[in-house]
Coordinates of C-alpha atoms in Angstrom, one line a residue:
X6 CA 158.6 -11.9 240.7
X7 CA 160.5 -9.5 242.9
X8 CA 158.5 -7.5 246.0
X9 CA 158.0 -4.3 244.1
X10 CA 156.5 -5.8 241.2
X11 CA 154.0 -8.0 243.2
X12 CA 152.5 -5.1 245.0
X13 CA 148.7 -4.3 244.0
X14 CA 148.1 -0.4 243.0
X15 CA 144.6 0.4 244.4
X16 CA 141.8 1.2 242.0
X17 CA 142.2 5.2 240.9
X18 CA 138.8 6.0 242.4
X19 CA 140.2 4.9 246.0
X20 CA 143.0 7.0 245.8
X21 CA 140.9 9.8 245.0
X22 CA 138.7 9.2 247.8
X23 CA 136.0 7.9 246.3
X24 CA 134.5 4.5 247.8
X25 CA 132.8 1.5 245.4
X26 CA 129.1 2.5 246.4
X27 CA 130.3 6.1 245.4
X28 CA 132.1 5.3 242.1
X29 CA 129.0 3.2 241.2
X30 CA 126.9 6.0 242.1
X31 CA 128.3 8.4 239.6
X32 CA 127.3 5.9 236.9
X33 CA 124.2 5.7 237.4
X34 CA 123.6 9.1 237.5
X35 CA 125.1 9.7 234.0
X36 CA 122.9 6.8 232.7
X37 CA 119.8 8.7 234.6
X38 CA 121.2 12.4 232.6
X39 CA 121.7 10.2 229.1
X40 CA 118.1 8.4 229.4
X41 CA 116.1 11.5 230.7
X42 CA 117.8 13.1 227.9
X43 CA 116.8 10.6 225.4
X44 CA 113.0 10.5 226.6
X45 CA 112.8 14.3 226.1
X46 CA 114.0 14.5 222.6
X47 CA 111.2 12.0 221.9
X48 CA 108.3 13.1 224.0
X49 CA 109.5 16.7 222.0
X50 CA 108.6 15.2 219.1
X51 CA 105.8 13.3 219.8
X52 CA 104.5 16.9 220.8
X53 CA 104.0 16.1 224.5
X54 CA 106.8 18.9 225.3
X55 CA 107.5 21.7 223.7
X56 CA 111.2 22.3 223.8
X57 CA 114.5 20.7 225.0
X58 CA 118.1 21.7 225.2
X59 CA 120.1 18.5 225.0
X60 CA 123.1 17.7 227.0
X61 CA 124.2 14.1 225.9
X62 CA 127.6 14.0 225.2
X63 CA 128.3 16.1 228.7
X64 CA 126.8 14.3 231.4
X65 CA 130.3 12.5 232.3
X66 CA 131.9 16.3 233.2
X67 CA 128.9 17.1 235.2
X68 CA 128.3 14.3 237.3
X69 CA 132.0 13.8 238.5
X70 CA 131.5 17.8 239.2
X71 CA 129.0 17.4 241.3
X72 CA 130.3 14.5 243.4
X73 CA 133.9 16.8 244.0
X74 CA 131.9 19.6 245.8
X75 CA 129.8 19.5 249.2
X76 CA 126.4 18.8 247.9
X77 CA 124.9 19.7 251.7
X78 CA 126.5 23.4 251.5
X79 CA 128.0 24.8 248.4
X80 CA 126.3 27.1 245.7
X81 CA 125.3 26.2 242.2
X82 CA 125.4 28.0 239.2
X83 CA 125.0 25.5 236.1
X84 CA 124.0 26.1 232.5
X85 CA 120.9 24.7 230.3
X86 CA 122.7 21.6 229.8
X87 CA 123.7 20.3 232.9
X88 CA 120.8 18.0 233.8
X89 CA 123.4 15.4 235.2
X90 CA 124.3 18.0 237.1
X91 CA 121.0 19.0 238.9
X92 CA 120.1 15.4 239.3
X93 CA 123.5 14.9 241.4
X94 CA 122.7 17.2 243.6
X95 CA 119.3 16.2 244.6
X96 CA 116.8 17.3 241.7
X97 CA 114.2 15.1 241.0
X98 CA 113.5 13.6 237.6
X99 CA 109.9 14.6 238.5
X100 CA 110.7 18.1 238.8
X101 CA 113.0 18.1 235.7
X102 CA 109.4 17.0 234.0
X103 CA 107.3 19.3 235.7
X104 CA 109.6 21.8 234.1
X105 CA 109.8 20.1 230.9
X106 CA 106.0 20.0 230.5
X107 CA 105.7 23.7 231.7
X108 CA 103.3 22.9 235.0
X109 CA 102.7 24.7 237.9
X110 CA 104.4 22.7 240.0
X111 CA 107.8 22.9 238.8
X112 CA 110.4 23.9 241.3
X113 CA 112.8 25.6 238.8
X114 CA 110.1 28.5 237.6
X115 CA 106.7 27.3 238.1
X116 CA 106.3 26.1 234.1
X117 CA 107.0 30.4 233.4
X118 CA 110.4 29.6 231.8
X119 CA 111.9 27.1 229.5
X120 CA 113.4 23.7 230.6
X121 CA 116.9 24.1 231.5
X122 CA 116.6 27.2 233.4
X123 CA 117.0 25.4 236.9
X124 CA 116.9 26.8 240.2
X125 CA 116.0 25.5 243.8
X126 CA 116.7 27.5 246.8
X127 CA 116.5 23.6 248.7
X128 CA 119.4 22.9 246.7
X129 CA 121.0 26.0 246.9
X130 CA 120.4 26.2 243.2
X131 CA 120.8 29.7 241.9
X132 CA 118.2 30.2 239.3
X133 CA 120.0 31.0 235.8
X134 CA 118.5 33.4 233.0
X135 CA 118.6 33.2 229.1
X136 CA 120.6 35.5 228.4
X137 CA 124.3 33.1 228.0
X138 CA 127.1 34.1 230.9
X139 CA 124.7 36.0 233.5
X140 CA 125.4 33.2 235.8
X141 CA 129.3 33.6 236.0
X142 CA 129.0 37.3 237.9
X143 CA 126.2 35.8 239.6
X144 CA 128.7 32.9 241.0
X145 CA 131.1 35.6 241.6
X146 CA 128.9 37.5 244.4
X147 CA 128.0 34.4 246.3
X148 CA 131.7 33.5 246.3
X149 CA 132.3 36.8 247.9
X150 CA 129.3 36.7 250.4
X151 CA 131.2 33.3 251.2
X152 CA 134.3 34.9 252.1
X153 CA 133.4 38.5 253.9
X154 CA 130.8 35.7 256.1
X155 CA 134.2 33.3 256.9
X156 CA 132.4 30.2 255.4
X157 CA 134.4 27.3 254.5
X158 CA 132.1 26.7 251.1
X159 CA 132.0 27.9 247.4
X160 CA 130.6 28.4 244.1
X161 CA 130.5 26.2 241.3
X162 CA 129.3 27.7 238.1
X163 CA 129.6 26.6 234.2
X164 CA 128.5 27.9 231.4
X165 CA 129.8 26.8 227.4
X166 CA 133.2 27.7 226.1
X167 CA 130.9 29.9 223.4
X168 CA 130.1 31.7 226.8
X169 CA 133.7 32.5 227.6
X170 CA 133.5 35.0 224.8
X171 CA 131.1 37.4 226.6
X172 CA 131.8 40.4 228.9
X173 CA 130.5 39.2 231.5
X174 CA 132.7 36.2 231.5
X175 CA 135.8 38.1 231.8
X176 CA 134.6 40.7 234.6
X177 CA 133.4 37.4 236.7
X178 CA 137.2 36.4 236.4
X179 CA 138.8 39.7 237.3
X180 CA 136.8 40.3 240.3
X181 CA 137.2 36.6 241.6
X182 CA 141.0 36.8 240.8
X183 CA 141.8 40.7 242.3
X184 CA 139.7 39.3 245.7
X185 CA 140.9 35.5 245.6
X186 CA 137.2 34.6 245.3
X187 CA 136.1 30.8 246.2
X188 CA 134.7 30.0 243.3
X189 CA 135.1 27.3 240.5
X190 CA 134.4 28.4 237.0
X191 CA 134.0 25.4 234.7
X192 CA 133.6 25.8 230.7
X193 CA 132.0 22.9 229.3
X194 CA 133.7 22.8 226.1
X195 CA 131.6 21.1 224.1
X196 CA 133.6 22.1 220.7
X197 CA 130.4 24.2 218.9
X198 CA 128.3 27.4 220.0
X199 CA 125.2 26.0 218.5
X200 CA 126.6 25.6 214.9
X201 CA 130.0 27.9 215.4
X202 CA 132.5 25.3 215.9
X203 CA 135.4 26.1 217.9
X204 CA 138.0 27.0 215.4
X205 CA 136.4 30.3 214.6
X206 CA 135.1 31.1 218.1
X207 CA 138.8 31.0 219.9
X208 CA 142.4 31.8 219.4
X209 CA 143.9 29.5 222.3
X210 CA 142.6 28.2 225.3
X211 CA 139.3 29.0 227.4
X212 CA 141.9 27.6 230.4
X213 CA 144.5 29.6 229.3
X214 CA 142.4 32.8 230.2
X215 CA 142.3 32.2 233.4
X216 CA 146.2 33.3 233.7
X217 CA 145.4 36.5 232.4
X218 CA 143.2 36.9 235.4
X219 CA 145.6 36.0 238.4
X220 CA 144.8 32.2 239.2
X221 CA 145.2 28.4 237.6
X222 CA 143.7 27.5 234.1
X223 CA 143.6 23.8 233.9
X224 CA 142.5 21.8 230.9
X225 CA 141.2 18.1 231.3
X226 CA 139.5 15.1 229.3
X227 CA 135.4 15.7 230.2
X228 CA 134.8 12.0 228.9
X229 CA 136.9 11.0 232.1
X230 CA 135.2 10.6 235.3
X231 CA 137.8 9.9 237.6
X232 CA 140.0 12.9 236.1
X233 CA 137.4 15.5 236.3
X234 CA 136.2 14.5 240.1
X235 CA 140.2 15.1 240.9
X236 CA 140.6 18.1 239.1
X237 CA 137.2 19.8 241.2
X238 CA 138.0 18.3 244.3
X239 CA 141.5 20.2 244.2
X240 CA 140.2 23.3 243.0
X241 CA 137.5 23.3 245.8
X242 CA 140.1 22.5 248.7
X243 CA 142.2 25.0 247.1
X244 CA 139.5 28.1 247.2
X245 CA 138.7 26.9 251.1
X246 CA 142.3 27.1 252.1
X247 CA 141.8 30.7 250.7
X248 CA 143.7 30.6 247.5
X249 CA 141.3 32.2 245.1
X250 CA 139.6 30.7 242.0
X251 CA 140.2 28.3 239.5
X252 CA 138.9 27.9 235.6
X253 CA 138.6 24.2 234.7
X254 CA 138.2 23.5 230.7
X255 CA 136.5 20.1 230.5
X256 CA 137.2 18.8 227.0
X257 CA 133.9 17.2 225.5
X258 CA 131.5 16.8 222.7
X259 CA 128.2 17.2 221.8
X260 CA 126.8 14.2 220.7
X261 CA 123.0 16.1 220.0
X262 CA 122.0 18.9 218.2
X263 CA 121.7 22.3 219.7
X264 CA 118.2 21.5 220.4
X265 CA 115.2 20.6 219.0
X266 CA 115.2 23.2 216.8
X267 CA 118.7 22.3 215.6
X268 CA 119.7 21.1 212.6
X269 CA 123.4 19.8 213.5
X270 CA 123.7 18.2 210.2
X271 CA 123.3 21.3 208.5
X272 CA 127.1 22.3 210.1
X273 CA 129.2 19.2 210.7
X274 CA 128.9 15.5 209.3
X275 CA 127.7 12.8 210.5
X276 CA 131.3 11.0 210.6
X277 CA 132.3 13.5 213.1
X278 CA 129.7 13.0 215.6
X279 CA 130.3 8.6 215.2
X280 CA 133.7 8.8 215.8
X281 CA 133.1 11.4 218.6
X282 CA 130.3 9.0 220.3
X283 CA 133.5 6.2 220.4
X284 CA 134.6 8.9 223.0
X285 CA 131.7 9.2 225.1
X286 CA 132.4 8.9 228.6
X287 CA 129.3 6.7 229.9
X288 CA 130.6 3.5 228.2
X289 CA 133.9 4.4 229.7
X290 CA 132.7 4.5 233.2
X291 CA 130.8 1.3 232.8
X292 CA 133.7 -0.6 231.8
X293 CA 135.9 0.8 234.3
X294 CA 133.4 0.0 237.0
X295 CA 133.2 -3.9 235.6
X296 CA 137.2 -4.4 235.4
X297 CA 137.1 -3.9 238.8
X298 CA 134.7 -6.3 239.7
X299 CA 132.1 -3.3 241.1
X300 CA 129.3 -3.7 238.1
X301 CA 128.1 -6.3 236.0
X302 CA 125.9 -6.7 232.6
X303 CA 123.2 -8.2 234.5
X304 CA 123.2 -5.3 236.9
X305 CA 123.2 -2.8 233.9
X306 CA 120.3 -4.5 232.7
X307 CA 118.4 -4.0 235.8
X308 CA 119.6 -0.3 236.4
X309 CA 118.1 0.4 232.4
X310 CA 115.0 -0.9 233.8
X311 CA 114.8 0.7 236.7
X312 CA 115.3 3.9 235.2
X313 CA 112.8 3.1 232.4
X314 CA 110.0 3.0 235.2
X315 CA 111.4 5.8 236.9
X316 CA 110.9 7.7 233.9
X317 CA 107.5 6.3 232.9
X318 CA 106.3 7.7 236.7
X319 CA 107.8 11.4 236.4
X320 CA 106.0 11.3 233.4
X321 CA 102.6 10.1 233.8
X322 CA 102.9 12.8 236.9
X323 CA 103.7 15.7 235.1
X324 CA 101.1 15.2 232.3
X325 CA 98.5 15.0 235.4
X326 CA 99.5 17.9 236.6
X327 CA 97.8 21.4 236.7
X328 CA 99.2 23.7 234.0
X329 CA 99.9 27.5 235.9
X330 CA 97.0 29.3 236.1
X331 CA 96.6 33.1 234.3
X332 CA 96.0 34.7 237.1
X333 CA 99.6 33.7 238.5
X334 CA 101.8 35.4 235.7
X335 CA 103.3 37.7 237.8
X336 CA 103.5 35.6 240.9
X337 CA 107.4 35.9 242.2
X338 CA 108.1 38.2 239.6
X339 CA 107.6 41.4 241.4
X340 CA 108.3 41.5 245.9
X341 CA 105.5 42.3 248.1
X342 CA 105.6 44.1 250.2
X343 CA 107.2 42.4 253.4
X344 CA 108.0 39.7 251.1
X345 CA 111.7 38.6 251.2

């Protein structure tokens, strides 16, 4: 064996950046998106909740996202799905069920507004709407605050590749490229807009807009951590060096219906969504983590547990909670006056 060949390549995560403790971090907070997820869909249909907008299938994308940015000072714009998102950032599965069981107490819109619709000025959260896209502007003008204040943060928004279709997509992206905005815009392209798969919703790209617009496109695999952390972490040093935006296509798929009011089956087969979940990036993450000696089966064990009880407690404390009271319809929806 010659010199060259006997020299160890460290893991990918360390050359990233990324430590053990943070690498095994990022795992369990897609298994905490994929379980919360999973108890949802079936308090839903136990009728303990009425509603949920599933994200499993995506959780990968959003959790290496999250760990690329400064959690402490930049501003977030995400989209209904991104659940491993919030939690990464410092949401709480009890507020996530708060929201999810509509009670007063939730931080996102005091139980006024379907799950999914988060927002936390703690967290720098930027509360998102229904109607699809409104966030991307949104992301836009707290980009811009960022630069005419001379602060070294940004803003990280995503929204679905069905999204990129919309107006106000494309004015988000003209304004952020003609000022060199810092802002990240990332589609989650989860191949369907509810049932419209992506062959009749786009002729090319949702990256390759982003050329159109002044700045980088780049398209990369969602269902890989490591490769999704890089991609963000370069496009966030990039915007605080002052070199404008960047639109980041994370390739995924996903693995629920719409909703709970979806039918999925009614507009793709079930043999594409098995041989999509052979994909899915959690397993991937897990495996990585044991081949280098950073996770074991007995340790999975006991994080599935852990979670299980975790879940069990945000529960039990959301049903116990007060539901919002009548009187407090309008509450926050119009100023005071004084009030900021």
């Amino acid at each position: 064996m010659n010199a060259k060949s006997s020299i160890k390549t460290a893991p990918q995560h360390e050359q990233l950046g990324l430590s053990d403790a943070e690498v095994v971090d990022m795992y369990r907070y897609m298994l905490l998106a994929r379980k919360f997820d999973e108890r949802n869909l079936l308090l839903q249909r136990a009728g303990k909740i009425n509603f949920h907008v599933s994200g499993i299938g995506q959780e990968t994308a959003q959790v290496a996202a999250a760990f690329a940015l400064d959690r402490e000072r930049d501003y977030f714009l995400p989209y209904y799905r991104d659940y491993g998102f919030v939690l990464s950032v410092g949401m709480t599965l009890k507020e996530l069920m708060l929201s999810a069981f509509a009670k007063a107490e939730d931080p996102n819109s005091g139980g006024r507004q379907m799950p999914g619709h988060f927002g936390s000025k703690r967290l720098r959260i930027v509360t998102g709407s229904s109607p699809v896209t409104t966030q991307v502007p949104h992301a836009v003008g707290f980009a811009l605050a960022a630069k005419m204040k001379k602060q070294d943060i940004v803003s990280f928004v995503t929204f679905g590749e069905g999204s990129s279709n919309q107006g106000d997509f494309h004015e988000g992206l003209n304004f952020a490229g003609v000022q060199k905005l810092p802002v990240i815009f990332m589609c989650e392209n989860n191949q369907y807009a509810i049932s419209v798969p992506i062959k009749k919703q786009l002729a090319g790209k949702v990256s390759d807009r982003a050329l159109g617009y002044g700045f980088p496109g780049v398209r990369v695999d969602g269902n890989d951590a490591l490769e999704v952390y890089r991609v963000v972490k370069e496009a966030r040093e990039r915007a605080v060096r002052g070199e404008g935006p960047t639109l980041i296509e994370a390739m995924m798929y996903r693995l629920s219906p719409h909703s709970t009011s979806d039918n999925d089956l009614a507009y793709r087969t079930k043999e594409e969504v098995d041989e999509n979940w052979k994909k899915d990036g959690i397993p991937k993450m897990k495996s990585y983590l044991i081949q280098h000696g950073l996770w074991s089966e007995e340790q999975d064990e006991a994080l599935h547990r852990e979670i299980s009880q975790r879940l069990k407690d945000a529960i039990e404390a959301a049903e116990l909670a007060p539901f919002p009271k009548p009187e407090d319809t309008l509450l926050h929806v119009y100023a005071s006056e004084g009030e900021e």
